[in-house]
Amino acid sequence: MIRQPQVGLSTVSSLIGLVPLPQQQHRSLYASTRDENAETESDDNRQTPTDATTDKKKKKKSPGMSTGTLLRADRVLGNRGFGSRKICHAILRQRRAWIYQEDGTKKILASPSEKIPLDAKLFVDKEEIPEIPLLLVYHKPKYLLSQMDDDDLNRPHLGMVLSDYHYAQKDVHPVGRLDYDTSGLILFSSNGQLTQRLLHPNGKTEKEYTAVVQGIVDPERLERKFKAGVETKEGVHTAQILGIESPIAPEEVMQIVQDVQHHGSDHYMEEDKDDEGGILYPTMPYGEDDDDDEEQEMELCMSRIRLVVTEGKHRMVRRMLANCGHPVWALRRDRIGNISLGDLPEGCFRDITEDETTWAQGLISTKKKP
């Protein structure tokens, strides 16, 4: 299910030149009802689920509540970011919260301590309070900062697209980051353990990228370098090549060059520079006074490379390719582990699928080796 952010996308779009998709094509990220078949899990689902073996007395379950972990109603409501514990208690005591049971009947919740399924369809008054997802998939546009604020330069950032009340109340956070000038897949997580597993180098989670680089690529030469390891200021890194298209169409080359020329290097800070102090973007391949059309055409040649890495050092892919003689003009992340970007439009979210949920939950349940 593709979802367009309800708050902040128009602001971000105006800042980075995106045109939002028509509203009727995508449902709101927060105001819409989640698929009934979507399976999610929060931190609290793993901590202290009610277990009949630990209770002195088994409490009767309400009709239609035989599936799913049962937790206190105030805890479930709080987990979904509705508000503080005090507010949740007040709402429940006022009997303003209710759920749909499996037989379709409406059940008003009588007290904060009443047990309900973790995945219950929960309402306060007439508003459904959706579950906070285990993971969200987001297609980050270029020139959007991968953090929740930007006090220094006031650049567009992820906080502008994840500002809804229900989600702002809980620790829904980006998993790692993408460079300011890189587009593609970013995951938002509500589970700290899962985030750590995805980011830790020992996990060797695959990350697939598509890079447009300068020059004509020699596949065998580049593969040898990647297998042997490419030395950068962050260390020696390896990569696997999935495919190479060399060269790409001249029309695409010109579009990429115009994009880089338009944005320039005004947004870069010291951390974006290489060892020599230069921006990691390649130098513009031609000048206004260059009359040598043949030389200009040769310098404008670019290639497309699909590659996989298992580390996530700062600007690592750009540095590796630059040190192999192919500076990067455009970079997009297409996949993290079993979760792919697919055809998700820029600036939009989607839920993870059932298979992706199973994979992510498997990372959480995997025990560390001694």
mmCIF file of C-alpha atoms in Angstrom, residues 29-321:
data_model
loop_
_atom_site.group_PDB
_atom_site.id
_atom_site.type_symbol
_atom_site.label_atom_id
_atom_site.label_comp_id
_atom_site.label_asym_id
_atom_site.label_seq_id
_atom_site.Cartn_x
_atom_site.Cartn_y
_atom_site.Cartn_z
ATOM 1 C CA LEU A 29 0.039 7.798 5.853
ATOM 2 C CA TYR A 30 -1.635 8.309 9.195
ATOM 3 C CA ALA A 31 -5.347 8.947 8.779
ATOM 4 C CA SER A 32 -6.141 5.795 6.799
ATOM 5 C CA THR A 33 -7.011 2.332 8.078
ATOM 6 C CA ARG A 34 -4.213 -0.186 7.824
ATOM 7 C CA ASP A 35 -4.658 -3.447 5.919
ATOM 8 C CA GLU A 36 -6.223 -6.037 8.195
ATOM 9 C CA ASN A 37 -3.657 -8.569 7.068
ATOM 10 C CA ALA A 38 -0.650 -6.387 7.861
ATOM 11 C CA GLU A 39 1.391 -7.816 10.709
ATOM 12 C CA THR A 40 3.423 -5.497 12.881
ATOM 13 C CA GLU A 41 5.239 -5.705 16.189
ATOM 14 C CA SER A 42 6.330 -3.020 18.660
ATOM 15 C CA ASP A 43 8.979 -3.104 21.377
ATOM 16 C CA ASP A 44 6.286 -3.791 23.953
ATOM 17 C CA ASN A 45 5.170 -6.897 22.050
ATOM 18 C CA ARG A 46 8.524 -8.466 22.884
ATOM 19 C CA GLN A 47 8.843 -7.366 26.505
ATOM 20 C CA THR A 48 6.228 -8.819 28.825
ATOM 21 C CA PRO A 49 3.309 -10.471 27.001
ATOM 22 C CA THR A 50 0.610 -11.846 29.284
ATOM 23 C CA ASP A 51 1.163 -15.553 29.712
ATOM 24 C CA ALA A 52 -1.260 -17.954 31.374
ATOM 25 C CA THR A 53 1.676 -19.736 33.002
ATOM 26 C CA THR A 54 2.578 -16.617 34.975
ATOM 27 C CA ASP A 55 -0.947 -15.712 36.048
ATOM 28 C CA LYS A 56 -2.407 -17.243 39.171
ATOM 29 C CA LYS A 57 -5.849 -17.145 37.637
ATOM 30 C CA LYS A 58 -6.799 -17.320 33.997
ATOM 31 C CA LYS A 59 -9.066 -14.483 33.028
ATOM 32 C CA LYS A 60 -11.860 -15.098 30.578
ATOM 33 C CA LYS A 61 -11.263 -13.605 27.167
ATOM 34 C CA SER A 62 -14.002 -11.601 25.563
ATOM 35 C CA PRO A 63 -15.711 -13.222 22.579
ATOM 36 C CA GLY A 64 -13.614 -12.940 19.432
ATOM 37 C CA MET A 65 -10.417 -12.112 21.326
ATOM 38 C CA SER A 66 -8.751 -15.501 21.146
ATOM 39 C CA THR A 67 -5.934 -14.430 18.795
ATOM 40 C CA GLY A 68 -2.968 -12.160 19.370
ATOM 41 C CA THR A 69 -1.101 -11.058 22.491
ATOM 42 C CA LEU A 70 -3.339 -9.522 25.159
ATOM 43 C CA LEU A 71 -2.191 -6.342 26.883
ATOM 44 C CA ARG A 72 -3.782 -3.690 29.062
ATOM 45 C CA ALA A 73 -5.885 -1.242 27.090
ATOM 46 C CA ASP A 74 -3.950 1.765 28.411
ATOM 47 C CA ARG A 75 -0.705 0.174 27.288
ATOM 48 C CA VAL A 76 -1.994 -0.568 23.794
ATOM 49 C CA LEU A 77 -3.371 2.950 23.447
ATOM 50 C CA GLY A 78 -0.127 4.457 24.707
ATOM 51 C CA ASN A 79 1.965 2.263 22.404
ATOM 52 C CA ARG A 80 0.086 3.733 19.457
ATOM 53 C CA GLY A 81 1.215 7.229 20.393
ATOM 54 C CA PHE A 82 -2.153 8.565 21.441
ATOM 55 C CA GLY A 83 -0.776 10.463 24.403
ATOM 56 C CA SER A 84 0.661 10.220 27.892
ATOM 57 C CA ARG A 85 -0.357 7.498 30.325
ATOM 58 C CA LYS A 86 -2.477 10.017 32.210
ATOM 59 C CA ILE A 87 -4.365 10.971 29.052
ATOM 60 C CA CYS A 88 -4.898 7.326 28.080
ATOM 61 C CA HIS A 89 -6.259 6.522 31.546
ATOM 62 C CA ALA A 90 -8.686 9.433 31.368
ATOM 63 C CA ILE A 91 -9.968 8.429 27.925
ATOM 64 C CA LEU A 92 -10.554 4.843 29.017
ATOM 65 C CA ARG A 93 -12.267 5.807 32.280
ATOM 66 C CA GLN A 94 -14.588 8.057 30.285
ATOM 67 C CA ARG A 95 -15.474 4.985 28.182
ATOM 68 C CA ARG A 96 -14.571 6.848 24.996
ATOM 69 C CA ALA A 97 -12.391 4.030 23.638
ATOM 70 C CA TRP A 98 -13.755 0.956 21.915
ATOM 71 C CA ILE A 99 -12.702 -1.933 19.689
ATOM 72 C CA TYR A 100 -14.210 -4.157 17.040
ATOM 73 C CA GLN A 101 -14.304 -7.795 18.053
ATOM 74 C CA GLU A 102 -13.736 -10.631 15.584
ATOM 75 C CA ASP A 103 -17.472 -11.200 15.213
ATOM 76 C CA GLY A 104 -17.851 -7.583 14.101
ATOM 77 C CA THR A 105 -19.528 -6.317 17.269
ATOM 78 C CA LYS A 106 -18.464 -3.135 19.001
ATOM 79 C CA LYS A 107 -17.057 -3.383 22.528
ATOM 80 C CA ILE A 108 -16.635 -0.294 24.702
ATOM 81 C CA LEU A 109 -13.597 -0.506 26.974
ATOM 82 C CA ALA A 110 -14.556 -0.025 30.605
ATOM 83 C CA SER A 111 -11.194 0.538 32.308
ATOM 84 C CA PRO A 112 -7.471 1.056 31.648
ATOM 85 C CA SER A 113 -6.685 -2.431 32.950
ATOM 86 C CA GLU A 114 -8.988 -4.292 30.568
ATOM 87 C CA LYS A 115 -7.035 -6.705 28.374
ATOM 88 C CA ILE A 116 -7.325 -6.374 24.593
ATOM 89 C CA PRO A 117 -5.387 -7.859 21.633
ATOM 90 C CA LEU A 118 -2.248 -5.961 20.714
ATOM 91 C CA ASP A 119 -3.458 -5.796 17.103
ATOM 92 C CA ALA A 120 -7.055 -4.813 17.921
ATOM 93 C CA LYS A 121 -8.880 -2.275 15.742
ATOM 94 C CA LEU A 122 -8.920 0.463 18.358
ATOM 95 C CA PHE A 123 -10.984 3.666 18.257
ATOM 96 C CA VAL A 124 -11.294 6.782 20.406
ATOM 97 C CA ASP A 125 -14.648 8.400 19.734
ATOM 98 C CA LYS A 126 -14.907 8.040 15.934
ATOM 99 C CA GLU A 127 -11.181 8.085 15.140
ATOM 100 C CA GLU A 128 -9.261 4.870 14.569
ATOM 101 C CA ILE A 129 -5.916 4.785 16.371
ATOM 102 C CA PRO A 130 -3.678 2.747 14.045
ATOM 103 C CA GLU A 131 -0.865 0.490 15.167
ATOM 104 C CA ILE A 132 2.618 1.931 15.039
ATOM 105 C CA PRO A 133 4.326 -0.213 12.387
ATOM 106 C CA LEU A 134 7.447 -2.264 12.899
ATOM 107 C CA LEU A 135 8.910 -0.713 9.737
ATOM 108 C CA LEU A 136 7.852 1.839 7.155
ATOM 109 C CA VAL A 137 9.374 2.076 3.683
ATOM 110 C CA TYR A 138 10.082 5.595 2.385
ATOM 111 C CA HIS A 139 11.424 6.749 -0.994
ATOM 112 C CA LYS A 140 13.676 9.649 -0.058
ATOM 113 C CA PRO A 141 14.150 12.298 -2.749
ATOM 114 C CA LYS A 142 17.512 13.942 -3.365
ATOM 115 C CA TYR A 143 18.318 17.052 -1.343
ATOM 116 C CA LEU A 144 16.384 15.880 1.721
ATOM 117 C CA LEU A 145 18.348 15.545 4.955
ATOM 118 C CA SER A 146 18.273 12.109 6.632
ATOM 119 C CA GLN A 147 17.600 13.383 10.136
ATOM 120 C CA MET A 148 14.588 14.692 11.995
ATOM 121 C CA ASP A 149 15.676 18.350 12.079
ATOM 122 C CA ASP A 150 18.315 20.704 10.680
ATOM 123 C CA ASP A 151 19.205 23.524 13.034
ATOM 124 C CA ASP A 152 22.274 24.590 11.080
ATOM 125 C CA LEU A 153 21.167 25.269 7.512
ATOM 126 C CA ASN A 154 17.382 24.919 7.665
ATOM 127 C CA ARG A 155 17.396 22.347 4.876
ATOM 128 C CA PRO A 156 14.376 20.097 4.174
ATOM 129 C CA HIS A 157 14.577 17.020 6.403
ATOM 130 C CA LEU A 158 12.776 13.807 7.345
ATOM 131 C CA GLY A 159 11.037 15.474 10.278
ATOM 132 C CA MET A 160 8.941 17.375 7.733
ATOM 133 C CA VAL A 161 7.447 14.165 6.360
ATOM 134 C CA LEU A 162 6.970 12.266 9.632
ATOM 135 C CA SER A 163 5.249 14.856 11.796
ATOM 136 C CA ASP A 164 1.821 13.322 12.464
ATOM 137 C CA TYR A 165 0.680 13.288 16.106
ATOM 138 C CA HIS A 166 0.353 9.542 16.520
ATOM 139 C CA TYR A 167 3.838 8.837 15.231
ATOM 140 C CA ALA A 168 5.589 11.847 16.733
ATOM 141 C CA GLN A 169 4.697 10.586 20.220
ATOM 142 C CA LYS A 170 6.748 7.412 19.883
ATOM 143 C CA ASP A 171 10.252 6.507 18.822
ATOM 144 C CA VAL A 172 9.647 6.031 15.116
ATOM 145 C CA HIS A 173 13.073 6.816 13.712
ATOM 146 C CA PRO A 174 15.032 6.501 10.471
ATOM 147 C CA VAL A 175 17.269 3.459 10.182
ATOM 148 C CA GLY A 176 20.642 4.972 9.354
ATOM 149 C CA ARG A 177 20.836 7.677 6.732
ATOM 150 C CA LEU A 178 21.280 8.464 3.079
ATOM 151 C CA ASP A 179 23.499 11.272 1.870
ATOM 152 C CA TYR A 180 21.786 14.584 1.247
ATOM 153 C CA ASP A 181 22.353 14.190 -2.495
ATOM 154 C CA THR A 182 21.338 10.493 -2.613
ATOM 155 C CA SER A 183 17.810 9.253 -3.242
ATOM 156 C CA GLY A 184 16.164 5.924 -2.539
ATOM 157 C CA LEU A 185 15.105 3.572 0.219
ATOM 158 C CA ILE A 186 15.027 4.657 3.845
ATOM 159 C CA LEU A 187 13.392 2.530 6.530
ATOM 160 C CA PHE A 188 11.624 3.964 9.572
ATOM 161 C CA SER A 189 11.653 1.648 12.589
ATOM 162 C CA SER A 190 9.771 1.532 15.882
ATOM 163 C CA ASN A 191 12.033 -1.183 17.313
ATOM 164 C CA GLY A 192 15.490 -0.321 18.611
ATOM 165 C CA GLN A 193 16.747 -3.907 18.498
ATOM 166 C CA LEU A 194 15.716 -4.262 14.859
ATOM 167 C CA THR A 195 17.422 -0.972 13.996
ATOM 168 C CA GLN A 196 20.637 -2.176 15.611
ATOM 169 C CA ARG A 197 20.520 -5.483 13.743
ATOM 170 C CA LEU A 198 20.000 -3.692 10.419
ATOM 171 C CA LEU A 199 22.856 -1.258 10.998
ATOM 172 C CA HIS A 200 25.500 -3.346 12.770
ATOM 173 C CA PRO A 201 28.359 -4.429 10.447
ATOM 174 C CA ASN A 202 28.314 -7.956 11.891
ATOM 175 C CA GLY A 203 24.801 -8.395 10.525
ATOM 176 C CA LYS A 204 26.109 -8.003 6.949
ATOM 177 C CA THR A 205 22.721 -6.779 5.755
ATOM 178 C CA GLU A 206 22.893 -6.287 1.997
ATOM 179 C CA LYS A 207 22.324 -2.800 0.600
ATOM 180 C CA GLU A 208 21.796 -2.487 -3.142
ATOM 181 C CA TYR A 209 22.556 0.728 -5.014
ATOM 182 C CA THR A 210 22.308 2.093 -8.546
ATOM 183 C CA ALA A 211 25.047 4.597 -9.366
ATOM 184 C CA VAL A 212 25.534 6.781 -12.432
ATOM 185 C CA VAL A 213 29.258 7.372 -12.768
ATOM 186 C CA GLN A 214 31.582 9.288 -15.021
ATOM 187 C CA GLY A 215 33.354 7.490 -17.869
ATOM 188 C CA ILE A 216 33.143 4.155 -19.647
ATOM 189 C CA VAL A 217 33.403 1.261 -17.197
ATOM 190 C CA ASP A 218 35.587 -1.791 -17.755
ATOM 191 C CA PRO A 219 33.521 -4.500 -16.000
ATOM 192 C CA GLU A 220 36.396 -6.933 -15.418
ATOM 193 C CA ARG A 221 38.713 -4.258 -14.040
ATOM 194 C CA LEU A 222 36.079 -2.859 -11.690
ATOM 195 C CA GLU A 223 35.058 -6.330 -10.489
ATOM 196 C CA ARG A 224 38.679 -7.155 -9.633
ATOM 197 C CA LYS A 225 39.020 -3.943 -7.644
ATOM 198 C CA PHE A 226 35.779 -4.525 -5.762
ATOM 199 C CA LYS A 227 36.711 -8.109 -4.873
ATOM 200 C CA ALA A 228 40.185 -7.102 -3.673
ATOM 201 C CA GLY A 229 38.795 -4.198 -1.677
ATOM 202 C CA VAL A 230 38.907 -0.487 -2.389
ATOM 203 C CA GLU A 231 40.812 1.680 0.074
ATOM 204 C CA THR A 232 39.068 4.860 1.263
ATOM 205 C CA LYS A 233 39.539 7.234 4.197
ATOM 206 C CA GLU A 234 36.988 5.082 6.087
ATOM 207 C CA GLY A 235 38.859 1.817 5.466
ATOM 208 C CA VAL A 236 38.977 -0.934 2.825
ATOM 209 C CA HIS A 237 35.607 -1.984 1.417
ATOM 210 C CA THR A 238 34.379 -4.654 -0.982
ATOM 211 C CA ALA A 239 31.318 -4.765 -3.230
ATOM 212 C CA GLN A 240 29.540 -7.088 -5.640
ATOM 213 C CA ILE A 241 28.577 -5.887 -9.118
ATOM 214 C CA LEU A 242 25.075 -6.862 -10.247
ATOM 215 C CA GLY A 243 25.072 -5.151 -13.630
ATOM 216 C CA ILE A 244 26.656 -2.424 -15.755
ATOM 217 C CA GLU A 245 25.183 -0.269 -18.513
ATOM 218 C CA SER A 246 27.922 1.626 -20.338
ATOM 219 C CA PRO A 247 27.448 4.200 -21.728
ATOM 220 C CA ILE A 248 24.002 5.605 -20.874
ATOM 221 C CA ALA A 249 21.967 7.767 -23.254
ATOM 222 C CA PRO A 250 23.252 11.331 -23.873
ATOM 223 C CA GLU A 251 19.836 12.754 -22.980
ATOM 224 C CA GLU A 252 20.027 11.223 -19.507
ATOM 225 C CA VAL A 253 23.579 12.508 -19.122
ATOM 226 C CA MET A 254 22.475 16.062 -19.810
ATOM 227 C CA GLN A 255 19.594 15.822 -17.317
ATOM 228 C CA ILE A 256 21.970 14.641 -14.588
ATOM 229 C CA VAL A 257 24.503 17.369 -15.367
ATOM 230 C CA GLN A 258 21.799 20.051 -15.305
ATOM 231 C CA ASP A 259 20.555 18.794 -11.930
ATOM 232 C CA VAL A 260 24.047 19.007 -10.419
ATOM 233 C CA GLN A 261 24.651 22.421 -11.969
ATOM 234 C CA HIS A 262 21.351 23.698 -10.591
ATOM 235 C CA HIS A 263 21.975 22.597 -7.013
ATOM 236 C CA GLY A 264 25.721 23.245 -7.002
ATOM 237 C CA SER A 265 27.660 22.746 -3.765
ATOM 238 C CA ASP A 266 25.997 25.389 -1.605
ATOM 239 C CA HIS A 267 24.353 22.761 0.609
ATOM 240 C CA TYR A 268 27.545 20.881 1.462
ATOM 241 C CA MET A 269 29.318 21.086 4.793
ATOM 242 C CA GLU A 270 32.857 20.090 5.741
ATOM 243 C CA GLU A 271 31.838 16.460 6.326
ATOM 244 C CA ASP A 272 30.831 16.168 2.664
ATOM 245 C CA LYS A 273 34.382 16.799 1.441
ATOM 246 C CA ASP A 274 37.115 14.347 0.561
ATOM 247 C CA ASP A 275 40.702 14.258 1.821
ATOM 248 C CA GLU A 276 41.761 17.044 -0.530
ATOM 249 C CA GLY A 277 38.873 19.296 0.485
ATOM 250 C CA GLY A 278 36.937 18.854 -2.748
ATOM 251 C CA ILE A 279 33.311 17.819 -3.083
ATOM 252 C CA LEU A 280 32.910 14.159 -3.965
ATOM 253 C CA TYR A 281 30.914 15.105 -7.046
ATOM 254 C CA PRO A 282 33.074 15.011 -10.185
ATOM 255 C CA THR A 283 34.177 18.264 -11.762
ATOM 256 C CA MET A 284 31.802 19.606 -14.411
ATOM 257 C CA PRO A 285 32.880 17.857 -17.611
ATOM 258 C CA TYR A 286 32.923 20.916 -19.839
ATOM 259 C CA GLY A 287 33.185 24.676 -19.814
ATOM 260 C CA GLU A 288 31.100 27.347 -21.517
ATOM 261 C CA ASP A 289 33.960 28.246 -23.863
ATOM 262 C CA ASP A 290 34.755 24.699 -24.898
ATOM 263 C CA ASP A 291 34.373 24.473 -28.682
ATOM 264 C CA ASP A 292 35.767 20.977 -29.058
ATOM 265 C CA ASP A 293 32.522 19.007 -29.531
ATOM 266 C CA GLU A 294 34.289 15.672 -29.876
ATOM 267 C CA GLU A 295 36.266 16.096 -26.654
ATOM 268 C CA GLN A 296 33.161 17.368 -24.843
ATOM 269 C CA GLU A 297 31.165 14.332 -25.948
ATOM 270 C CA MET A 298 33.883 11.991 -24.701
ATOM 271 C CA GLU A 299 34.058 13.715 -21.324
ATOM 272 C CA LEU A 300 30.296 13.578 -20.967
ATOM 273 C CA CYS A 301 30.141 9.775 -21.190
ATOM 274 C CA MET A 302 28.544 8.163 -18.153
ATOM 275 C CA SER A 303 27.716 4.612 -17.090
ATOM 276 C CA ARG A 304 25.195 2.983 -14.764
ATOM 277 C CA ILE A 305 26.332 0.429 -12.179
ATOM 278 C CA ARG A 306 24.214 -1.768 -9.907
ATOM 279 C CA LEU A 307 26.150 -2.985 -6.870
ATOM 280 C CA VAL A 308 25.687 -4.516 -3.431
ATOM 281 C CA VAL A 309 27.592 -3.687 -0.239
ATOM 282 C CA THR A 310 27.206 -4.967 3.322
ATOM 283 C CA GLU A 311 28.578 -1.930 5.151
ATOM 284 C CA GLY A 312 27.223 1.576 5.508
ATOM 285 C CA LYS A 313 30.135 3.953 6.068
ATOM 286 C CA HIS A 314 29.717 7.654 5.337
ATOM 287 C CA ARG A 315 29.640 8.230 1.548
ATOM 288 C CA MET A 316 31.311 4.850 1.158
ATOM 289 C CA VAL A 317 29.879 3.919 -2.254
ATOM 290 C CA ARG A 318 30.783 7.322 -3.681
ATOM 291 C CA ARG A 319 34.336 7.085 -2.336
ATOM 292 C CA MET A 320 34.828 3.529 -3.622
ATOM 293 C CA LEU A 321 33.742 4.377 -7.146
#
